[in-house]
Coordinates of C-alpha atoms and ligand atoms in Angstrom, one line a residue:
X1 CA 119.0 80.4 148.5
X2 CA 122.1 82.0 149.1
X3 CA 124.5 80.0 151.2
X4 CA 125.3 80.6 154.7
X5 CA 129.0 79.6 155.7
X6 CA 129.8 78.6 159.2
X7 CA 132.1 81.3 160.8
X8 CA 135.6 81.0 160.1
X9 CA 135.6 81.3 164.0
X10 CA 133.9 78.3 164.5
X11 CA 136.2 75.7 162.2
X12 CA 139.2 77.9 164.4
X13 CA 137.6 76.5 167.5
X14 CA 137.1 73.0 165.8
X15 CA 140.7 72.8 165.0
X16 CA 141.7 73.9 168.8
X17 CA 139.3 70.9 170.3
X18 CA 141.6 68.7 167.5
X19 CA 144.8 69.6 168.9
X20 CA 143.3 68.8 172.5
X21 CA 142.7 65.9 171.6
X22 CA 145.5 65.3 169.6
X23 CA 147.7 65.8 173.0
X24 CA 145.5 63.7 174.9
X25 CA 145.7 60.8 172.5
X26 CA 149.5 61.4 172.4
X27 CA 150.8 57.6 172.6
X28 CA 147.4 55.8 172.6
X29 CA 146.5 55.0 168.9
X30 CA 142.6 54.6 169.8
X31 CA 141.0 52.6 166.8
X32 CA 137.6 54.0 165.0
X33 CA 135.1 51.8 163.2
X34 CA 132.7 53.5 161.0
X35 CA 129.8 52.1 159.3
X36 CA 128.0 53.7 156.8
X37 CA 124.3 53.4 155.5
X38 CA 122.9 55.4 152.6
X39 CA 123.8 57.6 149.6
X40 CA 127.7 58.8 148.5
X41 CA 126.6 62.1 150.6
X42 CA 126.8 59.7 153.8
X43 CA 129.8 57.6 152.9
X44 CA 131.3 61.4 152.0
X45 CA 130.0 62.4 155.8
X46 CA 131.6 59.3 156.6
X47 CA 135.1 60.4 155.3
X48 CA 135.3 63.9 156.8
X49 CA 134.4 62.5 160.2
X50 CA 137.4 59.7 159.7
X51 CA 139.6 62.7 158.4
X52 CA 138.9 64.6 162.0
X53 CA 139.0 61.3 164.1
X54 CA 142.8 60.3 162.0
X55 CA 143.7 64.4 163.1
X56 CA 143.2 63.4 166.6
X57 CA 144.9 60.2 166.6
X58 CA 142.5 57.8 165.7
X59 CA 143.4 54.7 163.1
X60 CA 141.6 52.6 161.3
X61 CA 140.5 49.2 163.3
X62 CA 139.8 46.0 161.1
X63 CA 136.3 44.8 162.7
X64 CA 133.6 46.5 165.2
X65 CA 135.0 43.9 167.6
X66 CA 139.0 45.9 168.1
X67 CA 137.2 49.0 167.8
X68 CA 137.5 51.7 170.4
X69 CA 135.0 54.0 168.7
X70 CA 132.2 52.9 166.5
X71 CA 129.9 55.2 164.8
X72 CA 127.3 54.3 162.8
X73 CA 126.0 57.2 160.0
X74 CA 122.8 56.1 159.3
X75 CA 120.1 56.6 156.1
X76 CA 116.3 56.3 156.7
X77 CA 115.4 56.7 152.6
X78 CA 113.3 53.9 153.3
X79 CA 111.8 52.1 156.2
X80 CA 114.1 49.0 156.2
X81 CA 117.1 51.1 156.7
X82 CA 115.7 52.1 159.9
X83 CA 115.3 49.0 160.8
X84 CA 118.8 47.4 159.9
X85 CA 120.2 50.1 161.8
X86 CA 118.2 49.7 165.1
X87 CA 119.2 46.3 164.7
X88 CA 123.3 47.1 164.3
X89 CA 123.5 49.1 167.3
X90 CA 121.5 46.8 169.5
X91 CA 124.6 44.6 168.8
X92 CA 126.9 46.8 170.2
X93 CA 125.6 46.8 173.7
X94 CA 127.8 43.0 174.0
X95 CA 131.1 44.8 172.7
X96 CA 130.5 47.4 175.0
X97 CA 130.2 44.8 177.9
X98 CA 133.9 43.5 176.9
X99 CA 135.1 46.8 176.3
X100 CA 133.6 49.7 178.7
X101 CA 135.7 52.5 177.4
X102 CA 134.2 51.6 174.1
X103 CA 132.7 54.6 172.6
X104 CA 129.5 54.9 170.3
X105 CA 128.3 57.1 168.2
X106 CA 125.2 57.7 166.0
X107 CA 124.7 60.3 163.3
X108 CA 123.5 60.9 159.6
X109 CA 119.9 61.3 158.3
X110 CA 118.0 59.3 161.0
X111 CA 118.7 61.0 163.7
X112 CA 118.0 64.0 162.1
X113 CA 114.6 63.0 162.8
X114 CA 114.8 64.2 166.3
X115 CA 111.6 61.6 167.0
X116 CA 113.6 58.9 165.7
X117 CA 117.1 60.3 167.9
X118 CA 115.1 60.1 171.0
X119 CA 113.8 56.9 170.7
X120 CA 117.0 55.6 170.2
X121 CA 119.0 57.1 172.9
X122 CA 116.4 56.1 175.1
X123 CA 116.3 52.6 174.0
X124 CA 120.2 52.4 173.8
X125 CA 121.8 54.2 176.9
X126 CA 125.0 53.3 176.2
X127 CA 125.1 55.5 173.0
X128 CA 127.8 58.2 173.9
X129 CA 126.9 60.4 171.1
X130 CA 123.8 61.0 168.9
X131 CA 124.1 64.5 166.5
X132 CA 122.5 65.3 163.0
X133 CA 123.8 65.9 159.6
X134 CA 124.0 69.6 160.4
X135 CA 126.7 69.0 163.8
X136 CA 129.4 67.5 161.7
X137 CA 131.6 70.2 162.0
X138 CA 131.6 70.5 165.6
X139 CA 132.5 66.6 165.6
X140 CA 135.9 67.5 167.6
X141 CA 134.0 69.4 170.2
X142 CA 131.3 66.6 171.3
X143 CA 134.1 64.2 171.2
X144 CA 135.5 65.9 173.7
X145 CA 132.8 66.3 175.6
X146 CA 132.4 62.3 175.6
X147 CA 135.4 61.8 176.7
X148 CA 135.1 63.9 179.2
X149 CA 132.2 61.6 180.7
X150 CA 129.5 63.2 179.0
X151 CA 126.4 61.8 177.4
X152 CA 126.0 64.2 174.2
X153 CA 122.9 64.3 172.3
X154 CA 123.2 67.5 169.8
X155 CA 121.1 67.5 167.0
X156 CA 120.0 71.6 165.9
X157 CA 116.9 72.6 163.5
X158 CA 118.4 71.9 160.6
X159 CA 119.4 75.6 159.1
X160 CA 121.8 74.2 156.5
X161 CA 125.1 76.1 156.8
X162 CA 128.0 74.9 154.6
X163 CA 131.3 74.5 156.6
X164 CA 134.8 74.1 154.7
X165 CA 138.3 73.2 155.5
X166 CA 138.0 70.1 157.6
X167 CA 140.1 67.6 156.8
X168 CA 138.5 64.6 154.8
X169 CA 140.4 60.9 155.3
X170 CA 139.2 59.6 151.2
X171 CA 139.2 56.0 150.7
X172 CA 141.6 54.5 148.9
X173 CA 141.3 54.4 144.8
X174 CA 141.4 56.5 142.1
X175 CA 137.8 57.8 142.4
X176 CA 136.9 60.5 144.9
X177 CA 133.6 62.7 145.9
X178 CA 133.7 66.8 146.3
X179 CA 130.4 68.3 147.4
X180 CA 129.3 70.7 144.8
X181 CA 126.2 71.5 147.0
X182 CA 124.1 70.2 150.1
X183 CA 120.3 69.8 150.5
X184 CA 117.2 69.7 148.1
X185 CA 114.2 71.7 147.7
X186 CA 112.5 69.7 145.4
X187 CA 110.0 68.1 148.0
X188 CA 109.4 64.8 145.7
X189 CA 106.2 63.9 147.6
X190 CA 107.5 60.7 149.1
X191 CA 110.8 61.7 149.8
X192 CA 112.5 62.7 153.4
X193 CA 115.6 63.9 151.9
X194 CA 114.6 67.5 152.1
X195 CA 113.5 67.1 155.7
X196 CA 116.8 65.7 157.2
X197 CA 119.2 67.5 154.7
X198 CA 117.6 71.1 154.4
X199 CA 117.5 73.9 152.1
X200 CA 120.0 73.3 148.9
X201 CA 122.7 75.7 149.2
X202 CA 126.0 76.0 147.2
X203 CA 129.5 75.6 147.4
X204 CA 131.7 78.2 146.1
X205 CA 133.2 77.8 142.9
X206 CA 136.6 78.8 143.5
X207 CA 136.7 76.2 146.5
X208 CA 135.0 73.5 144.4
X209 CA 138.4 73.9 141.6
X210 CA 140.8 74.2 144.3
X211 CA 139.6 70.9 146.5
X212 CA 139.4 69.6 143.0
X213 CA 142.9 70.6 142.2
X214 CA 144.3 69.0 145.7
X215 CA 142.5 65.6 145.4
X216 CA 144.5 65.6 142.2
X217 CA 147.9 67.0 142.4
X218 CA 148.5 66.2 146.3
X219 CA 146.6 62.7 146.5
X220 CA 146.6 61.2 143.2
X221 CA 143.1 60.8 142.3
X222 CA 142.7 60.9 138.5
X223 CA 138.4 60.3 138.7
X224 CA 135.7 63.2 140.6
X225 CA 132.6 62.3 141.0
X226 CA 130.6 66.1 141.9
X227 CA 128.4 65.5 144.8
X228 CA 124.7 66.6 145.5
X229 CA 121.0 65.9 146.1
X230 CA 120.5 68.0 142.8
X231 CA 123.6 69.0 141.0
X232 CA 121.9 70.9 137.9
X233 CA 120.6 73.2 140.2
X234 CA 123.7 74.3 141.4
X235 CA 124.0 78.1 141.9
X236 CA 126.9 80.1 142.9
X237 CA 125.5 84.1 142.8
X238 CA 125.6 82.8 138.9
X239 CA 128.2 80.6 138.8
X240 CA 125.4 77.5 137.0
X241 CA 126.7 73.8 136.7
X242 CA 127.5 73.6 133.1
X243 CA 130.6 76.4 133.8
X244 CA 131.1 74.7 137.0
X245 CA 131.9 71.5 135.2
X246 CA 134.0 74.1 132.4
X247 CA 136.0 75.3 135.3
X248 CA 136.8 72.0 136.9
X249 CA 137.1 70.7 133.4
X250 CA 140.0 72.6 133.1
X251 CA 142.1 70.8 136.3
X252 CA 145.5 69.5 134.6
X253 CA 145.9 65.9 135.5
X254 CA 142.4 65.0 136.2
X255 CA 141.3 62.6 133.9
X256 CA 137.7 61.5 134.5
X257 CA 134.9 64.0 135.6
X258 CA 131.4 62.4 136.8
X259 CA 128.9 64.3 138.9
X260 CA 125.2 63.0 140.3
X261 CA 122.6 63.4 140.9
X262 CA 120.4 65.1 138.2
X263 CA 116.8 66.2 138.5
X264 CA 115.3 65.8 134.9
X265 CA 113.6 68.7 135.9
X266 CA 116.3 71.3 135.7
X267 CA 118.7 69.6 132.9
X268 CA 119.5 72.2 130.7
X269 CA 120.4 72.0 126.9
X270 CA 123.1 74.1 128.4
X271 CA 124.2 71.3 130.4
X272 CA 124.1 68.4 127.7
X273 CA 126.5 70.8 125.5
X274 CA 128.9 71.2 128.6
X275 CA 128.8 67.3 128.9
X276 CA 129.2 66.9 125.1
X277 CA 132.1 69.5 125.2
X278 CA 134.3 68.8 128.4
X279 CA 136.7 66.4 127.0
X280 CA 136.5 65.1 130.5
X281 CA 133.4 64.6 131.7
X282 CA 132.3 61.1 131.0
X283 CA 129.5 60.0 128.9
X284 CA 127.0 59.0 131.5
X285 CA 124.2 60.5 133.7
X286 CA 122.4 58.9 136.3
X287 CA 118.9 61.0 135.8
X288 CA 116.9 59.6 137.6
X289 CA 112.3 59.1 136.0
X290 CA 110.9 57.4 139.3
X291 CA 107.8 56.7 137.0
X292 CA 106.6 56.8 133.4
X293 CA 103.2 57.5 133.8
X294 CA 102.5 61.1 134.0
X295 CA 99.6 60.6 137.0
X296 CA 102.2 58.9 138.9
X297 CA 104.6 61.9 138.6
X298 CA 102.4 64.4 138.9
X299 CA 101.3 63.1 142.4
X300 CA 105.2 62.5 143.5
X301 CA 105.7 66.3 142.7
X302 CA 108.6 66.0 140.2
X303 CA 107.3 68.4 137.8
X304 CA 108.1 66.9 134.3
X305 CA 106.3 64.3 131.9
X306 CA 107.4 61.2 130.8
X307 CA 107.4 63.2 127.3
X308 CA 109.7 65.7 128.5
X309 CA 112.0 63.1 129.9
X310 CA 112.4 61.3 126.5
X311 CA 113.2 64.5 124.8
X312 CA 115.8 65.0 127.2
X313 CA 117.2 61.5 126.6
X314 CA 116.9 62.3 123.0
X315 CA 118.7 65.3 123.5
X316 CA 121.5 63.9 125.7
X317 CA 121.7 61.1 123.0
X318 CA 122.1 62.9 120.1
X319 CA 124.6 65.7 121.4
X320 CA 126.8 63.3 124.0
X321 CA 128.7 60.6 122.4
X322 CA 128.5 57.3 123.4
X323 CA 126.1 58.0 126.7
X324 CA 124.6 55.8 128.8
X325 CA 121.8 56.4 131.1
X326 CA 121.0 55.2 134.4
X327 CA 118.6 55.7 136.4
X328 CA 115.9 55.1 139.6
X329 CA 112.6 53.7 139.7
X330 CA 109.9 53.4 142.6
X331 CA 106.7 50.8 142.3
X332 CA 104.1 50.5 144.6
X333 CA 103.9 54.6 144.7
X334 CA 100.2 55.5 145.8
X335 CA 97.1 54.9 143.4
X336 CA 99.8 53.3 141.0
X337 CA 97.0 50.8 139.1
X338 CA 98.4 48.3 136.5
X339 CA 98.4 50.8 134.2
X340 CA 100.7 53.1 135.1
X341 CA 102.9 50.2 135.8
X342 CA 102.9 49.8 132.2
X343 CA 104.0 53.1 131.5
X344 CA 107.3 52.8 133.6
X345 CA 108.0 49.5 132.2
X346 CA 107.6 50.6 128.5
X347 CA 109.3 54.2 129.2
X348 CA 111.9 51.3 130.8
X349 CA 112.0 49.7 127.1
X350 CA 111.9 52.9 125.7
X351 CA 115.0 54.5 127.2
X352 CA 117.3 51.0 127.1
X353 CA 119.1 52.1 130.6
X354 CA 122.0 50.8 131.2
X355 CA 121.3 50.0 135.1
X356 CA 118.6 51.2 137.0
X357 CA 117.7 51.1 141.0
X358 CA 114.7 49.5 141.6
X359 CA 112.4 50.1 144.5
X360 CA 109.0 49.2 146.4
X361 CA 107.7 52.6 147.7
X362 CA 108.4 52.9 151.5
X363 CA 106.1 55.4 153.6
X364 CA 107.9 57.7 155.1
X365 CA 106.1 59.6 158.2
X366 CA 105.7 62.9 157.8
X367 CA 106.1 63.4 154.0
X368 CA 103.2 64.4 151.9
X369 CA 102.5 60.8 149.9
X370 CA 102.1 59.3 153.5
X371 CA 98.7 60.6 154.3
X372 CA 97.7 59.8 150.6
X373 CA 94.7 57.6 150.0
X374 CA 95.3 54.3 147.8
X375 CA 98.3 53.6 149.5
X376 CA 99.5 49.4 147.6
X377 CA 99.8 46.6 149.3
X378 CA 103.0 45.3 150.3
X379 CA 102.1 41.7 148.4
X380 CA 101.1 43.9 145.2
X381 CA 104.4 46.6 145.3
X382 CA 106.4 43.3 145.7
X383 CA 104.8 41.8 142.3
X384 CA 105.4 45.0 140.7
X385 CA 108.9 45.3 141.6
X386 CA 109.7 41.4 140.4
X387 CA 108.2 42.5 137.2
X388 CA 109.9 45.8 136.4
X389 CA 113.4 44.4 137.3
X390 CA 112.6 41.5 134.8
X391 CA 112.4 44.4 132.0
X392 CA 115.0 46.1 133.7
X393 CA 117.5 42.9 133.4
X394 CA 116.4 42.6 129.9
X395 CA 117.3 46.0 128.6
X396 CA 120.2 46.5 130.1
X397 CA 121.5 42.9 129.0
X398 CA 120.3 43.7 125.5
X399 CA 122.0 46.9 125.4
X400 CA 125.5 45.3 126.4
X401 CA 125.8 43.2 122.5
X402 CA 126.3 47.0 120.5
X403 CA 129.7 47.1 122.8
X404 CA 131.4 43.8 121.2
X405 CA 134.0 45.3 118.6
X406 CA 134.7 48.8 120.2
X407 CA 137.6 49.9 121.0
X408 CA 137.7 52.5 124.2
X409 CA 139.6 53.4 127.3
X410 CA 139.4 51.8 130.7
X411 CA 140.5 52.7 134.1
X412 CA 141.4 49.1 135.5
X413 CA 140.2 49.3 139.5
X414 CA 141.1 45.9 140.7
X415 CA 141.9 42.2 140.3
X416 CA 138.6 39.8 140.6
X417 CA 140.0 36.6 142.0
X418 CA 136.7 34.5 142.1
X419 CA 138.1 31.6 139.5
X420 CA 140.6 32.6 137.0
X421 CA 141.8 36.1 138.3
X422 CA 141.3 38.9 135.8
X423 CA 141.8 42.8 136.1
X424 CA 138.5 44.9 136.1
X425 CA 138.2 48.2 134.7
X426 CA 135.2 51.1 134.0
X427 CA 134.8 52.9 130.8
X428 CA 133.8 56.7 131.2
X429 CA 130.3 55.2 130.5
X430 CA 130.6 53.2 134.1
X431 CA 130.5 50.0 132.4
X432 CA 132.3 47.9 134.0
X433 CA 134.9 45.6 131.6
X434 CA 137.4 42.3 132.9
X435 CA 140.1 42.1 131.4
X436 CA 143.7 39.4 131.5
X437 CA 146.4 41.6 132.3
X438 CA 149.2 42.2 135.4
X439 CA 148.2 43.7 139.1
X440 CA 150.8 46.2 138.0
X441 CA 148.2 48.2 135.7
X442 CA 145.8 48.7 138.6
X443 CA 145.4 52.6 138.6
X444 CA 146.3 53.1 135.4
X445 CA 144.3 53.6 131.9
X446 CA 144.6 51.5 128.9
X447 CA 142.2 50.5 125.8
X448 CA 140.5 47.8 125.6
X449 CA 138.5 46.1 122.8
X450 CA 135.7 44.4 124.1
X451 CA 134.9 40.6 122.6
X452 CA 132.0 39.7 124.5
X453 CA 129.5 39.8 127.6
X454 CA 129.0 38.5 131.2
X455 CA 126.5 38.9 132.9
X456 CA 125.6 42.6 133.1
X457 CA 129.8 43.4 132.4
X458 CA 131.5 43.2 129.3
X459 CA 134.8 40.8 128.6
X460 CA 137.9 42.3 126.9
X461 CA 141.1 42.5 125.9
X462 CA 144.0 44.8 126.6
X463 CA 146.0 46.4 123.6
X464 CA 148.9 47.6 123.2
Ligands
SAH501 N1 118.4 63.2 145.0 C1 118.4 62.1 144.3 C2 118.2 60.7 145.0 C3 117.7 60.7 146.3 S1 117.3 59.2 147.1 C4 117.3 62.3 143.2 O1 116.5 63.0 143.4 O2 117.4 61.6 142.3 C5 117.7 57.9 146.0 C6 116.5 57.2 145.4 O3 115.7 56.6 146.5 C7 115.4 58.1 144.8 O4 115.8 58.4 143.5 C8 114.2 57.2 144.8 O5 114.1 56.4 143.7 C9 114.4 56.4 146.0 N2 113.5 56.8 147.1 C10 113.4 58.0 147.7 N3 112.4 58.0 148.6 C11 111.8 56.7 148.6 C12 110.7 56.1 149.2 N4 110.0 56.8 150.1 N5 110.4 54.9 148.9 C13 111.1 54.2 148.0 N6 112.1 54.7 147.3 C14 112.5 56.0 147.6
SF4_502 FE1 114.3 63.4 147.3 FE2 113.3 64.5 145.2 FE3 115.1 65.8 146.5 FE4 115.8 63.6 145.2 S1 115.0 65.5 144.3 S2 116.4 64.1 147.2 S3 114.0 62.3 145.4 S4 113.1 65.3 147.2
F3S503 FE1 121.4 59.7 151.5 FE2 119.8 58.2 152.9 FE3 120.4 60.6 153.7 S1 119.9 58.2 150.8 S2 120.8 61.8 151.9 S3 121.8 59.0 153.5 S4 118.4 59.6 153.9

């Protein structure tokens, strides 16, 4: 689909409700608490809407407690997320008696489900501000409006229009997020992803390389990680991923290149050779099988086989050095019978993942596997899900032992201080490596030979 841009017009009027703001706030330092549920594309959300509230004023508090505005962006991938987040805001109602000028805020994929938004304002009537994942650009506006006295409660049919130039507050590291692209079309038969997110649509190239370029030469990242529901689909009047990932491939200074996620159904030879030839795009994929039994798939809508998946892994494994493969798994799925359970857990064996997200299928209203006949037992999906993670736990740990001897690079992320403190570090592959070594090299990359295991991490040493 070709993507639709909000009007230039319209981020002019966002940045005029900004500097309102920001002259109302003048002196006051309000402090914003933001919690976040869901996928990178929320905690993404999640930094855009801190990079607008910091433009006005805003800083960070420590605790929901010496907030002055909490917002909650919330996920509803599955049904418990719901109900953790129900749960969450229900507990702000007591800060709110402490504080009356404290103002809340609810957004993300829930209450995209207008259903879903109404029941909660209704329940919750000291929620300032309830908007969906299409609104975000018109944050500054309803802020406003809140502050102005007003109850706002903004949430459009989701059209899916692509707004750039707001400003984005990125967490603190060495690893950021830039969206590539927004939505999904696939319509994975269990999935609500496609109802609360809309259409896919693209981001333009050229403004893909230059965010990619400012992340890097005027904050300091040194890792991307590309950011969509379905990144090999990616389509700029053209422009496919693989020369998207040449083109940002290119960016002096930027060191470590990562992208997610992949449908298996639209990852291309093409692709595997960019991966294999971008010096640096790391070797891993997170390609996600949901099920090894070809029924199974077929009903969820993802339009491979389990054959066609182990080609592709044969195909990223023989072309892409050193890869590993991660991935996401759902039991419990409709009609699954024993059977087909088996075929996940030996395509599990088969593949030898180095992680992989586990989960009991969770009805979502209104998608197409909801109203399907067989639906599993809770007991039963919970059986099935000890089980695969056993085989999960043992391939991954049996896949760790081919490490001990290498010799690679790792970025070192961090000090662990639970007993004796060591540093701890990924390789491009994600796994993650500890390591003795001075606080000083946080940030910075360094080889490591690796000399043994824990747990599902590997131990190393430093060298010179
Ligand atoms: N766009 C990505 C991931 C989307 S959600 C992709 O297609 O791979 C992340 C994961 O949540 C999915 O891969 C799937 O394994 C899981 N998931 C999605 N809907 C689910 C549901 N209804 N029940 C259980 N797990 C689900
Ligand atoms: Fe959901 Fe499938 Fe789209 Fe992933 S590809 S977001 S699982 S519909
Ligand atoms: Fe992500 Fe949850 Fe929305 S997984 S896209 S935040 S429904």
């Amino acid at each position: 689909m070709q993507a639709k841009f909000v009007e230039d017009q319209i981020i002019k009027e966002s940045y005029s409700a900004i500097e309102r703001l920001r002259q109302r706030l003048l002196g006051v330092s309000p402090r914003y608490y933001i919690e976040t549920y869901g996928c990178q594309m929320n905690e993404h959300d999640s930094e855009k809407i801190a990079g607008m509230l910091e433009s006005v004023g805003y800083v960070p508090a420590v605790s929901k407690n010496d907030a002055d505005l909490i917002l909650f962006n919330t996920c509803c991938i599955r049904d418990h997320a719901e109900k953790r987040t129900f749960g969450n805001v229900g507990f702000v109602k007591e800060l709110k008696q402490n504080n009356p000028a404290l103002i809340t805020a609810v957004c993300g994929c829930m209450m995209q489900q207008r259903e879903v938004a109404k029941r909660l304002a209704s329940r919750f009537p000291f929620v300032d501000l309830v908007f969906g994942t299409n609104e975000l650009h018109i944050f500054p506006q309803m802020l406003e409006k809140v502050m102005d006295g007003g109850r706002v409660f903004e949430i459009k049919d989701i059209e899916g229009e692509i707004a750039e130039g707001l400003p984005i507050k990125r967490n603190e590291g060495f690893s950021t997020f830039v969206n590539i692209m927004y939505g999904c079309n696939n319509f994975c038969s269990y999935c609500i992803v496609p109802y609360v997110r809309g259409r896919e649509r693209s981001r333009r190239a050229e403004d893909i390389v230059a965010e990619v370029r400012h992340v890097v030469e005027a904050e300091g990242f040194t890792e991307v990680t590309l950011l969509g529901q379905n990144v090999n689909s990616y389509d700029d009047n053209g422009i496919k991923f693989p020369e998207l990932l040449r083109r940002v491939n290119e960016i002096e200074g930027l060191r470590r290149l990562r992208f997610m996620t992949s449908h298996p159904k639209d990852l291309s030879h093409e692709l595997v050779m960019a991966m294999a030839e971008c010096d640096k795009v790391c070797p891993h994929i997170h390609l996600p099988v949901q099920s090894g039994s070809n029924r199974i798939l077929q009903l969820m809508n993802r339009r491979y086989t389990r054959e066609h998946y182990l080609d592709l892994v044969k195909d990223l494994r023989e072309n892409v050095q050193g890869i590993e493969i991660t991935t996401d798994i759902i039991v419990g799925f409709p009609t699954e019978t024993d059977e087909d359970l088996n075929d996940t857990l030996d395509l599990v064996r088969k593949v030898g993942y180095s992680a992989a997200y586990s989960f009991a299928y969770s009805v979502r209203p209104g998608t197409k596997a909801a109203s399907m006949d067989g639906q599993i037992p809770e007991e039963i999906k919970k059986q099935r899900l000890a089980l695969l993670n056993e085989v999960i736990l043992e391939s991954v740990n049996g896949a760790n032992d081919k490490y001990i001897g290498t010799e690679d690079e790792i970025l070192i992320e961090g000090v662990d201080t639970r007993g004796e403190p060591m540093l701890f570090g990924k390789l491009g592959c994600l796994k993650m490596v500890y390591v003795k070594g001075d606080e000083s090299l946080i940030g910075t990359y360094h080889r490591a030979r690796i000399t043994g295991t824990r747990f599902n991490s590997l131990v190393g040493e430093l060298m010179d």
